[in-house]
Amino acid sequence: MQQPIAILDSGVGGLTVAKEVMRQLPKERIVYFGDTARTPYGPRPAGEIIRFTEEIVDYLVQYEPKMIVIACNTATAVALEPIKKQVRVPVVGVIYPGARAALGRTRTGVVGVIGTEGTIKSRAYEMALMQLSPNVHVISQACPTFVPLVEQGNFRSEETYEAVRSSLLHLREYPLELDCLILGCTHYPFLAEAISEVMGPKVALINSAEETAREIRSVLKMHGKLAVTERMPVHRFFCSGQPAVFKAIAQQWLGEQIELTPVVWQISHIG
Ligand code: DGL
């Protein structure tokens, strides 16, 4: 059997990347882990996020992946380098692909970034954007209320619109002409409709999933590891929390039935 691509996130957010991988690389087999028992990662200290990410990678290596994709901005911001040391296969994160996509799109050079507290505090997007284009103007905003809404499957309620409106007020009223907003959390594409309505038609939303899938293809190609089989791959999904909620959201987002295996973390993992 061909080796899979392992994709991980704190919950359902990484499904936005998995969906794009399925679209761009339909021959690739995916094993996906959503750490829904410990979501959200955003407010957690960096050391804890690194430990959680290492534990998930430890779990996934039994499936002999040919690549690890950290489809979580919060984990990419702090755990990308430690994970590269932990495994021998290529490791791809989501922050550089997102930054590149935004720079390819902005005309005014004023780029907004929204993400979890962890991602915004790490300044990882600011550093990536400035490194790629030193004159870019970056304005960042943490949106801690978004991830819990997405994990509940609450994408379009009045409560969700209100949370989006109040979180983005500062960006909407920003005095410079912001024309590009990076969805710097893989959960946020689930709220794209509300975010787009609040920010208005002049602001392009940048979802790093597309660019990440392109990067996955080029890294696999470079290593001679692109899947060649003609058979449709069977993907596998794992989650550490409530399987019913994860399954409902995943099937709705991916538009297909999934094979889901619940994973029970030891108490020592949770604590
Ligand atoms: N989806 C993740 C991210 O991209 C993490 C969200 C969270 O667990 O707080 O940052």
PDB file of C-alpha atoms and ligand atoms in Angstrom:
ATOM      1  CA  MET A   1       0.000   0.000   0.000  1.00  0.00           C
ATOM      2  CA  GLN A   2       1.259   3.517  -0.787  1.00  0.00           C
ATOM      3  CA  GLN A   3       2.506   5.623   2.128  1.00  0.00           C
ATOM      4  CA  PRO A   4       0.038   8.269   3.343  1.00  0.00           C
ATOM      5  CA  ILE A   5       0.440  11.982   4.045  1.00  0.00           C
ATOM      6  CA  ALA A   6      -0.174  12.629   7.761  1.00  0.00           C
ATOM      7  CA  ILE A   7      -2.147  15.803   8.490  1.00  0.00           C
ATOM      8  CA  LEU A   8      -2.751  17.051  12.029  1.00  0.00           C
ATOM      9  CA  ASP A   9      -4.571  19.821  13.827  1.00  0.00           C
ATOM     10  CA  SER A  10      -6.052  20.612  17.241  1.00  0.00           C
ATOM     11  CA  GLY A  11      -9.463  19.692  15.813  1.00  0.00           C
ATOM     12  CA  VAL A  12     -11.480  20.086  12.615  1.00  0.00           C
ATOM     13  CA  GLY A  13      -9.475  23.052  11.278  1.00  0.00           C
ATOM     14  CA  GLY A  14      -6.909  20.967   9.409  1.00  0.00           C
ATOM     15  CA  LEU A  15      -9.759  19.522   7.337  1.00  0.00           C
ATOM     16  CA  THR A  16      -9.575  22.748   5.311  1.00  0.00           C
ATOM     17  CA  VAL A  17      -6.071  21.655   4.275  1.00  0.00           C
ATOM     18  CA  ALA A  18      -7.072  17.984   3.860  1.00  0.00           C
ATOM     19  CA  LYS A  19      -9.887  19.012   1.497  1.00  0.00           C
ATOM     20  CA  GLU A  20      -7.490  21.002  -0.668  1.00  0.00           C
ATOM     21  CA  VAL A  21      -5.001  18.100  -0.730  1.00  0.00           C
ATOM     22  CA  MET A  22      -7.811  15.806  -1.870  1.00  0.00           C
ATOM     23  CA  ARG A  23      -8.691  18.282  -4.639  1.00  0.00           C
ATOM     24  CA  GLN A  24      -5.156  19.003  -5.875  1.00  0.00           C
ATOM     25  CA  LEU A  25      -3.619  15.583  -5.207  1.00  0.00           C
ATOM     26  CA  PRO A  26      -6.474  13.082  -5.578  1.00  0.00           C
ATOM     27  CA  LYS A  27      -4.182  10.046  -5.680  1.00  0.00           C
ATOM     28  CA  GLU A  28      -2.666  10.774  -2.259  1.00  0.00           C
ATOM     29  CA  ARG A  29      -3.817   8.822   0.788  1.00  0.00           C
ATOM     30  CA  ILE A  30      -4.357  10.872   3.954  1.00  0.00           C
ATOM     31  CA  VAL A  31      -4.252   9.976   7.619  1.00  0.00           C
ATOM     32  CA  TYR A  32      -5.731  12.850   9.614  1.00  0.00           C
ATOM     33  CA  PHE A  33      -5.589  13.498  13.364  1.00  0.00           C
ATOM     34  CA  GLY A  34      -7.810  16.078  15.087  1.00  0.00           C
ATOM     35  CA  ASP A  35      -6.941  16.540  18.757  1.00  0.00           C
ATOM     36  CA  THR A  36     -10.494  17.495  19.666  1.00  0.00           C
ATOM     37  CA  ALA A  37     -10.104  16.386  23.311  1.00  0.00           C
ATOM     38  CA  ARG A  38      -7.514  19.133  23.874  1.00  0.00           C
ATOM     39  CA  THR A  39      -8.743  21.863  21.540  1.00  0.00           C
ATOM     40  CA  PRO A  40      -8.315  24.829  21.557  1.00  0.00           C
ATOM     41  CA  TYR A  41      -4.540  25.071  21.401  1.00  0.00           C
ATOM     42  CA  GLY A  42      -4.632  28.863  20.972  1.00  0.00           C
ATOM     43  CA  PRO A  43      -4.582  29.869  24.664  1.00  0.00           C
ATOM     44  CA  ARG A  44      -2.069  27.162  25.711  1.00  0.00           C
ATOM     45  CA  PRO A  45       1.602  27.791  26.524  1.00  0.00           C
ATOM     46  CA  ALA A  46       4.102  27.027  23.739  1.00  0.00           C
ATOM     47  CA  GLY A  47       5.719  24.126  25.660  1.00  0.00           C
ATOM     48  CA  GLU A  48       2.382  22.356  25.968  1.00  0.00           C
ATOM     49  CA  ILE A  49       1.575  22.789  22.261  1.00  0.00           C
ATOM     50  CA  ILE A  50       4.983  21.356  21.337  1.00  0.00           C
ATOM     51  CA  ARG A  51       4.379  18.334  23.610  1.00  0.00           C
ATOM     52  CA  PHE A  52       0.865  17.738  22.190  1.00  0.00           C
ATOM     53  CA  THR A  53       2.141  17.973  18.608  1.00  0.00           C
ATOM     54  CA  GLU A  54       4.980  15.541  19.362  1.00  0.00           C
ATOM     55  CA  GLU A  55       2.466  13.102  20.885  1.00  0.00           C
ATOM     56  CA  ILE A  56       0.249  13.230  17.796  1.00  0.00           C
ATOM     57  CA  VAL A  57       3.238  12.702  15.498  1.00  0.00           C
ATOM     58  CA  ASP A  58       4.309   9.748  17.689  1.00  0.00           C
ATOM     59  CA  TYR A  59       0.833   8.301  17.221  1.00  0.00           C
ATOM     60  CA  LEU A  60       0.790   8.838  13.451  1.00  0.00           C
ATOM     61  CA  VAL A  61       4.206   7.345  12.698  1.00  0.00           C
ATOM     62  CA  GLN A  62       2.689   3.841  13.075  1.00  0.00           C
ATOM     63  CA  TYR A  63       1.061   4.511   9.658  1.00  0.00           C
ATOM     64  CA  GLU A  64       4.489   5.178   8.124  1.00  0.00           C
ATOM     65  CA  PRO A  65       3.647   8.550   6.579  1.00  0.00           C
ATOM     66  CA  LYS A  66       5.897   9.921   3.845  1.00  0.00           C
ATOM     67  CA  MET A  67       5.284  13.461   5.067  1.00  0.00           C
ATOM     68  CA  ILE A  68       3.888  15.291   8.115  1.00  0.00           C
ATOM     69  CA  VAL A  69       1.673  18.336   7.543  1.00  0.00           C
ATOM     70  CA  ILE A  70       1.121  20.536  10.598  1.00  0.00           C
ATOM     71  CA  ALA A  71      -2.224  21.923   9.431  1.00  0.00           C
ATOM     72  CA  CYS A  72      -2.490  24.156  12.466  1.00  0.00           C
ATOM     73  CA  ASN A  73      -1.015  27.649  12.570  1.00  0.00           C
ATOM     74  CA  THR A  74      -0.668  27.657  16.360  1.00  0.00           C
ATOM     75  CA  ALA A  75       1.335  24.410  16.256  1.00  0.00           C
ATOM     76  CA  THR A  76       3.290  25.495  13.172  1.00  0.00           C
ATOM     77  CA  ALA A  77       4.314  28.707  14.965  1.00  0.00           C
ATOM     78  CA  VAL A  78       5.986  26.869  17.855  1.00  0.00           C
ATOM     79  CA  ALA A  79       6.412  23.184  16.938  1.00  0.00           C
ATOM     80  CA  LEU A  80       7.565  23.107  13.300  1.00  0.00           C
ATOM     81  CA  GLU A  81      11.269  23.041  14.159  1.00  0.00           C
ATOM     82  CA  PRO A  82      10.978  20.487  17.040  1.00  0.00           C
ATOM     83  CA  ILE A  83       8.919  18.159  14.800  1.00  0.00           C
ATOM     84  CA  LYS A  84      11.487  18.415  12.000  1.00  0.00           C
ATOM     85  CA  LYS A  85      14.006  17.074  14.530  1.00  0.00           C
ATOM     86  CA  GLN A  86      11.632  14.297  15.663  1.00  0.00           C
ATOM     87  CA  VAL A  87      11.035  12.623  12.273  1.00  0.00           C
ATOM     88  CA  ARG A  88      13.038  11.701   9.178  1.00  0.00           C
ATOM     89  CA  VAL A  89      10.317  12.561   6.644  1.00  0.00           C
ATOM     90  CA  PRO A  90       9.627  16.098   5.324  1.00  0.00           C
ATOM     91  CA  VAL A  91       7.494  18.332   7.567  1.00  0.00           C
ATOM     92  CA  VAL A  92       5.318  21.107   6.108  1.00  0.00           C
ATOM     93  CA  GLY A  93       3.609  23.898   8.088  1.00  0.00           C
ATOM     94  CA  VAL A  94       0.967  26.429   7.039  1.00  0.00           C
ATOM     95  CA  ILE A  95       2.461  29.832   7.873  1.00  0.00           C
ATOM     96  CA  TYR A  96       4.912  30.423   4.998  1.00  0.00           C
ATOM     97  CA  PRO A  97       2.411  29.209   2.382  1.00  0.00           C
ATOM     98  CA  GLY A  98      -0.198  31.633   3.809  1.00  0.00           C
ATOM     99  CA  ALA A  99       2.259  34.532   3.842  1.00  0.00           C
ATOM    100  CA  ARG A 100       3.283  33.843   0.236  1.00  0.00           C
ATOM    101  CA  ALA A 101      -0.331  33.681  -0.907  1.00  0.00           C
ATOM    102  CA  ALA A 102      -1.090  37.059   0.725  1.00  0.00           C
ATOM    103  CA  LEU A 103       1.922  38.759  -0.834  1.00  0.00           C
ATOM    104  CA  GLY A 104       0.885  37.447  -4.236  1.00  0.00           C
ATOM    105  CA  ARG A 105      -2.502  39.070  -3.756  1.00  0.00           C
ATOM    106  CA  THR A 106      -2.084  42.423  -1.983  1.00  0.00           C
ATOM    107  CA  ARG A 107      -1.904  45.613  -4.066  1.00  0.00           C
ATOM    108  CA  THR A 108      -1.865  48.147  -1.225  1.00  0.00           C
ATOM    109  CA  GLY A 109       0.820  46.278   0.764  1.00  0.00           C
ATOM    110  CA  VAL A 110      -1.374  46.404   3.878  1.00  0.00           C
ATOM    111  CA  VAL A 111      -2.073  42.863   5.058  1.00  0.00           C
ATOM    112  CA  GLY A 112      -4.256  41.824   7.993  1.00  0.00           C
ATOM    113  CA  VAL A 113      -3.671  38.607   9.922  1.00  0.00           C
ATOM    114  CA  ILE A 114      -6.198  36.948  12.218  1.00  0.00           C
ATOM    115  CA  GLY A 115      -5.351  33.900  14.309  1.00  0.00           C
ATOM    116  CA  THR A 116      -5.377  32.386  17.773  1.00  0.00           C
ATOM    117  CA  GLU A 117      -3.727  34.157  20.709  1.00  0.00           C
ATOM    118  CA  GLY A 118      -0.788  31.742  20.385  1.00  0.00           C
ATOM    119  CA  THR A 119      -0.215  32.450  16.698  1.00  0.00           C
ATOM    120  CA  ILE A 120      -0.571  36.224  17.033  1.00  0.00           C
ATOM    121  CA  LYS A 121       1.646  36.341  20.141  1.00  0.00           C
ATOM    122  CA  SER A 122       4.354  34.335  18.336  1.00  0.00           C
ATOM    123  CA  ARG A 123       4.483  37.015  15.563  1.00  0.00           C
ATOM    124  CA  ALA A 124       5.226  34.151  13.171  1.00  0.00           C
ATOM    125  CA  TYR A 125       3.175  35.680  10.311  1.00  0.00           C
ATOM    126  CA  GLU A 126       4.708  39.111  10.777  1.00  0.00           C
ATOM    127  CA  MET A 127       8.188  37.581  10.616  1.00  0.00           C
ATOM    128  CA  ALA A 128       7.370  35.435   7.572  1.00  0.00           C
ATOM    129  CA  LEU A 129       5.749  38.365   5.720  1.00  0.00           C
ATOM    130  CA  MET A 130       8.581  40.793   6.526  1.00  0.00           C
ATOM    131  CA  GLN A 131      11.180  38.241   5.523  1.00  0.00           C
ATOM    132  CA  LEU A 132       9.510  37.695   2.157  1.00  0.00           C
ATOM    133  CA  SER A 133       8.703  41.381   1.595  1.00  0.00           C
ATOM    134  CA  PRO A 134      10.328  43.860   4.018  1.00  0.00           C
ATOM    135  CA  ASN A 135       8.055  46.802   3.095  1.00  0.00           C
ATOM    136  CA  VAL A 136       4.741  45.094   3.794  1.00  0.00           C
ATOM    137  CA  HIS A 137       2.562  46.652   6.520  1.00  0.00           C
ATOM    138  CA  VAL A 138       1.067  43.985   8.810  1.00  0.00           C
ATOM    139  CA  ILE A 139      -1.820  44.420  11.228  1.00  0.00           C
ATOM    140  CA  SER A 140      -2.655  41.436  13.448  1.00  0.00           C
ATOM    141  CA  GLN A 141      -5.649  40.514  15.579  1.00  0.00           C
ATOM    142  CA  ALA A 142      -6.274  37.496  17.820  1.00  0.00           C
ATOM    143  CA  CYS A 143      -9.819  36.080  17.625  1.00  0.00           C
ATOM    144  CA  PRO A 144     -10.110  33.649  20.563  1.00  0.00           C
ATOM    145  CA  THR A 145     -13.889  33.174  20.240  1.00  0.00           C
ATOM    146  CA  PHE A 146     -13.772  31.649  16.729  1.00  0.00           C
ATOM    147  CA  VAL A 147     -12.307  28.154  17.294  1.00  0.00           C
ATOM    148  CA  PRO A 148     -14.869  27.017  19.933  1.00  0.00           C
ATOM    149  CA  LEU A 149     -17.703  28.101  17.586  1.00  0.00           C
ATOM    150  CA  VAL A 150     -16.215  26.071  14.716  1.00  0.00           C
ATOM    151  CA  GLU A 151     -15.633  23.000  16.909  1.00  0.00           C
ATOM    152  CA  GLN A 152     -19.360  23.113  17.800  1.00  0.00           C
ATOM    153  CA  GLY A 153     -20.289  23.268  14.110  1.00  0.00           C
ATOM    154  CA  ASN A 154     -21.745  26.736  14.743  1.00  0.00           C
ATOM    155  CA  PHE A 155     -20.837  28.451  11.451  1.00  0.00           C
ATOM    156  CA  ARG A 156     -23.748  30.733  10.557  1.00  0.00           C
ATOM    157  CA  SER A 157     -25.744  31.602  13.694  1.00  0.00           C
ATOM    158  CA  GLU A 158     -26.412  35.163  14.889  1.00  0.00           C
ATOM    159  CA  GLU A 159     -24.007  34.436  17.792  1.00  0.00           C
ATOM    160  CA  THR A 160     -21.285  33.630  15.243  1.00  0.00           C
ATOM    161  CA  TYR A 161     -21.915  36.785  13.209  1.00  0.00           C
ATOM    162  CA  GLU A 162     -21.818  38.857  16.392  1.00  0.00           C
ATOM    163  CA  ALA A 163     -18.510  37.255  17.469  1.00  0.00           C
ATOM    164  CA  VAL A 164     -17.043  37.927  14.018  1.00  0.00           C
ATOM    165  CA  ARG A 165     -18.337  41.528  13.947  1.00  0.00           C
ATOM    166  CA  SER A 166     -16.934  42.418  17.351  1.00  0.00           C
ATOM    167  CA  SER A 167     -13.590  40.651  16.821  1.00  0.00           C
ATOM    168  CA  LEU A 168     -12.937  42.354  13.468  1.00  0.00           C
ATOM    169  CA  LEU A 169     -14.065  45.866  14.432  1.00  0.00           C
ATOM    170  CA  HIS A 170     -10.504  47.118  14.845  1.00  0.00           C
ATOM    171  CA  LEU A 171      -9.449  45.783  11.414  1.00  0.00           C
ATOM    172  CA  ARG A 172     -12.534  47.191   9.706  1.00  0.00           C
ATOM    173  CA  GLU A 173     -11.825  50.636  11.074  1.00  0.00           C
ATOM    174  CA  TYR A 174      -8.097  50.501  10.404  1.00  0.00           C
ATOM    175  CA  PRO A 175      -6.981  53.804   8.838  1.00  0.00           C
ATOM    176  CA  LEU A 176      -4.770  52.253   6.108  1.00  0.00           C
ATOM    177  CA  GLU A 177      -6.244  50.487   3.076  1.00  0.00           C
ATOM    178  CA  LEU A 178      -6.127  46.843   4.039  1.00  0.00           C
ATOM    179  CA  ASP A 179      -6.920  44.716   0.958  1.00  0.00           C
ATOM    180  CA  CYS A 180      -5.957  41.260   2.135  1.00  0.00           C
ATOM    181  CA  LEU A 181      -6.794  39.297   5.301  1.00  0.00           C
ATOM    182  CA  ILE A 182      -4.921  36.096   6.107  1.00  0.00           C
ATOM    183  CA  LEU A 183      -7.103  33.504   7.808  1.00  0.00           C
ATOM    184  CA  GLY A 184      -4.180  32.577  10.054  1.00  0.00           C
ATOM    185  CA  CYS A 185      -5.986  29.679  11.691  1.00  0.00           C
ATOM    186  CA  THR A 186      -7.092  26.618   9.760  1.00  0.00           C
ATOM    187  CA  HIS A 187     -10.465  26.741  11.531  1.00  0.00           C
ATOM    188  CA  TYR A 188     -11.372  30.143  10.089  1.00  0.00           C
ATOM    189  CA  PRO A 189     -12.315  29.097   6.521  1.00  0.00           C
ATOM    190  CA  PHE A 190     -15.396  27.513   8.146  1.00  0.00           C
ATOM    191  CA  LEU A 191     -16.417  31.099   9.055  1.00  0.00           C
ATOM    192  CA  ALA A 192     -15.401  32.609   5.702  1.00  0.00           C
ATOM    193  CA  GLU A 193     -18.956  33.668   4.841  1.00  0.00           C
ATOM    194  CA  ALA A 194     -19.358  35.706   8.035  1.00  0.00           C
ATOM    195  CA  ILE A 195     -15.803  37.105   7.878  1.00  0.00           C
ATOM    196  CA  SER A 196     -16.253  38.146   4.269  1.00  0.00           C
ATOM    197  CA  GLU A 197     -19.585  39.823   4.985  1.00  0.00           C
ATOM    198  CA  VAL A 198     -18.079  41.786   7.878  1.00  0.00           C
ATOM    199  CA  MET A 199     -14.881  42.836   6.031  1.00  0.00           C
ATOM    200  CA  GLY A 200     -16.655  43.717   2.781  1.00  0.00           C
ATOM    201  CA  PRO A 201     -15.884  42.939  -0.880  1.00  0.00           C
ATOM    202  CA  LYS A 202     -12.659  44.970  -1.088  1.00  0.00           C
ATOM    203  CA  VAL A 203     -10.824  42.663   1.318  1.00  0.00           C
ATOM    204  CA  ALA A 204      -9.614  39.329  -0.140  1.00  0.00           C
ATOM    205  CA  LEU A 205      -9.579  36.447   2.340  1.00  0.00           C
ATOM    206  CA  ILE A 206      -6.419  34.354   2.168  1.00  0.00           C
ATOM    207  CA  ASN A 207      -6.865  30.722   3.072  1.00  0.00           C
ATOM    208  CA  SER A 208      -3.448  29.073   3.272  1.00  0.00           C
ATOM    209  CA  ALA A 209      -4.853  25.613   2.411  1.00  0.00           C
ATOM    210  CA  GLU A 210      -4.466  26.035  -1.358  1.00  0.00           C
ATOM    211  CA  GLU A 211      -0.884  27.241  -1.162  1.00  0.00           C
ATOM    212  CA  THR A 212      -0.033  24.563   1.436  1.00  0.00           C
ATOM    213  CA  ALA A 213      -1.320  21.834  -0.912  1.00  0.00           C
ATOM    214  CA  ARG A 214       0.879  23.262  -3.673  1.00  0.00           C
ATOM    215  CA  GLU A 215       3.867  23.167  -1.332  1.00  0.00           C
ATOM    216  CA  ILE A 216       3.043  19.544  -0.394  1.00  0.00           C
ATOM    217  CA  ARG A 217       3.069  18.640  -4.083  1.00  0.00           C
ATOM    218  CA  SER A 218       6.405  20.309  -4.750  1.00  0.00           C
ATOM    219  CA  VAL A 219       8.087  18.750  -1.692  1.00  0.00           C
ATOM    220  CA  LEU A 220       6.778  15.265  -2.588  1.00  0.00           C
ATOM    221  CA  LYS A 221       7.872  15.748  -6.179  1.00  0.00           C
ATOM    222  CA  MET A 222      11.333  16.821  -5.081  1.00  0.00           C
ATOM    223  CA  HIS A 223      11.621  13.621  -3.015  1.00  0.00           C
ATOM    224  CA  GLY A 224      10.202  11.444  -5.818  1.00  0.00           C
ATOM    225  CA  LYS A 225       7.287  10.542  -3.515  1.00  0.00           C
ATOM    226  CA  LEU A 226       4.183  11.621  -5.427  1.00  0.00           C
ATOM    227  CA  ALA A 227       1.565   8.836  -5.468  1.00  0.00           C
ATOM    228  CA  VAL A 228       1.361   6.973  -8.751  1.00  0.00           C
ATOM    229  CA  THR A 229      -1.428   4.478  -8.105  1.00  0.00           C
ATOM    230  CA  GLU A 230      -4.575   4.711 -10.195  1.00  0.00           C
ATOM    231  CA  ARG A 231      -6.800   3.362  -7.411  1.00  0.00           C
ATOM    232  CA  MET A 232      -8.855   5.807  -5.307  1.00  0.00           C
ATOM    233  CA  PRO A 233      -7.100   6.187  -1.951  1.00  0.00           C
ATOM    234  CA  VAL A 234      -8.942   5.335   1.285  1.00  0.00           C
ATOM    235  CA  HIS A 235      -8.336   8.060   3.849  1.00  0.00           C
ATOM    236  CA  ARG A 236      -8.392   7.504   7.600  1.00  0.00           C
ATOM    237  CA  PHE A 237      -9.414   9.973  10.274  1.00  0.00           C
ATOM    238  CA  PHE A 238      -8.684   9.969  14.004  1.00  0.00           C
ATOM    239  CA  CYS A 239      -9.978  12.261  16.726  1.00  0.00           C
ATOM    240  CA  SER A 240      -9.351  12.300  20.447  1.00  0.00           C
ATOM    241  CA  GLY A 241     -12.690  13.861  21.532  1.00  0.00           C
ATOM    242  CA  GLN A 242     -16.383  13.368  20.697  1.00  0.00           C
ATOM    243  CA  PRO A 243     -16.434  11.285  17.484  1.00  0.00           C
ATOM    244  CA  ALA A 244     -20.033  12.185  16.522  1.00  0.00           C
ATOM    245  CA  VAL A 245     -19.393  15.935  16.348  1.00  0.00           C
ATOM    246  CA  PHE A 246     -16.106  15.517  14.467  1.00  0.00           C
ATOM    247  CA  LYS A 247     -17.666  13.107  11.997  1.00  0.00           C
ATOM    248  CA  ALA A 248     -20.651  15.358  11.273  1.00  0.00           C
ATOM    249  CA  ILE A 249     -18.443  18.404  10.635  1.00  0.00           C
ATOM    250  CA  ALA A 250     -15.904  16.419   8.570  1.00  0.00           C
ATOM    251  CA  GLN A 251     -18.539  14.806   6.355  1.00  0.00           C
ATOM    252  CA  GLN A 252     -20.304  18.111   5.795  1.00  0.00           C
ATOM    253  CA  TRP A 253     -17.041  19.926   4.942  1.00  0.00           C
ATOM    254  CA  LEU A 254     -15.538  17.185   2.782  1.00  0.00           C
ATOM    255  CA  GLY A 255     -18.835  16.204   1.146  1.00  0.00           C
ATOM    256  CA  GLU A 256     -18.171  12.503   1.621  1.00  0.00           C
ATOM    257  CA  GLN A 257     -18.468   9.710   4.187  1.00  0.00           C
ATOM    258  CA  ILE A 258     -15.361   9.197   6.306  1.00  0.00           C
ATOM    259  CA  GLU A 259     -13.835   6.303   8.201  1.00  0.00           C
ATOM    260  CA  LEU A 260     -13.277   7.657  11.739  1.00  0.00           C
ATOM    261  CA  THR A 261     -11.405   5.987  14.599  1.00  0.00           C
ATOM    262  CA  PRO A 262     -11.736   7.563  18.054  1.00  0.00           C
ATOM    263  CA  VAL A 263      -8.453   7.726  19.987  1.00  0.00           C
ATOM    264  CA  VAL A 264      -8.560   7.673  23.768  1.00  0.00           C
ATOM    265  CA  TRP A 265      -5.682   9.663  25.228  1.00  0.00           C
ATOM    266  CA  GLN A 266      -4.285   8.503  28.589  1.00  0.00           C
ATOM    267  CA  ILE A 267      -5.074  10.831  31.518  1.00  0.00           C
ATOM    268  CA  SER A 268      -1.368  11.770  31.518  1.00  0.00           C
ATOM    269  CA  HIS A 269      -1.843  13.153  28.016  1.00  0.00           C
ATOM    270  CA  ILE A 270      -4.820  15.280  28.958  1.00  0.00           C
ATOM    271  CA  GLY A 271      -3.429  16.670  32.234  1.00  0.00           C
TER     272      GLY A 271
HETATM  273  N1  DGL B   1      -6.587  25.346  13.798  1.00  0.00           N
HETATM  274  C1  DGL B   1      -5.541  25.807  14.598  1.00  0.00           C
HETATM  275  C2  DGL B   1      -4.755  26.940  14.011  1.00  0.00           C
HETATM  276  O1  DGL B   1      -4.644  26.992  12.804  1.00  0.00           O
HETATM  277  C3  DGL B   1      -5.687  25.811  16.100  1.00  0.00           C
HETATM  278  C4  DGL B   1      -6.874  26.400  16.725  1.00  0.00           C
HETATM  279  C5  DGL B   1      -6.887  26.155  18.216  1.00  0.00           C
HETATM  280  O2  DGL B   1      -6.912  24.998  18.618  1.00  0.00           O
HETATM  281  O3  DGL B   1      -6.883  27.137  18.991  1.00  0.00           O
HETATM  282  O4  DGL B   1      -4.206  27.751  14.704  1.00  0.00           O
END
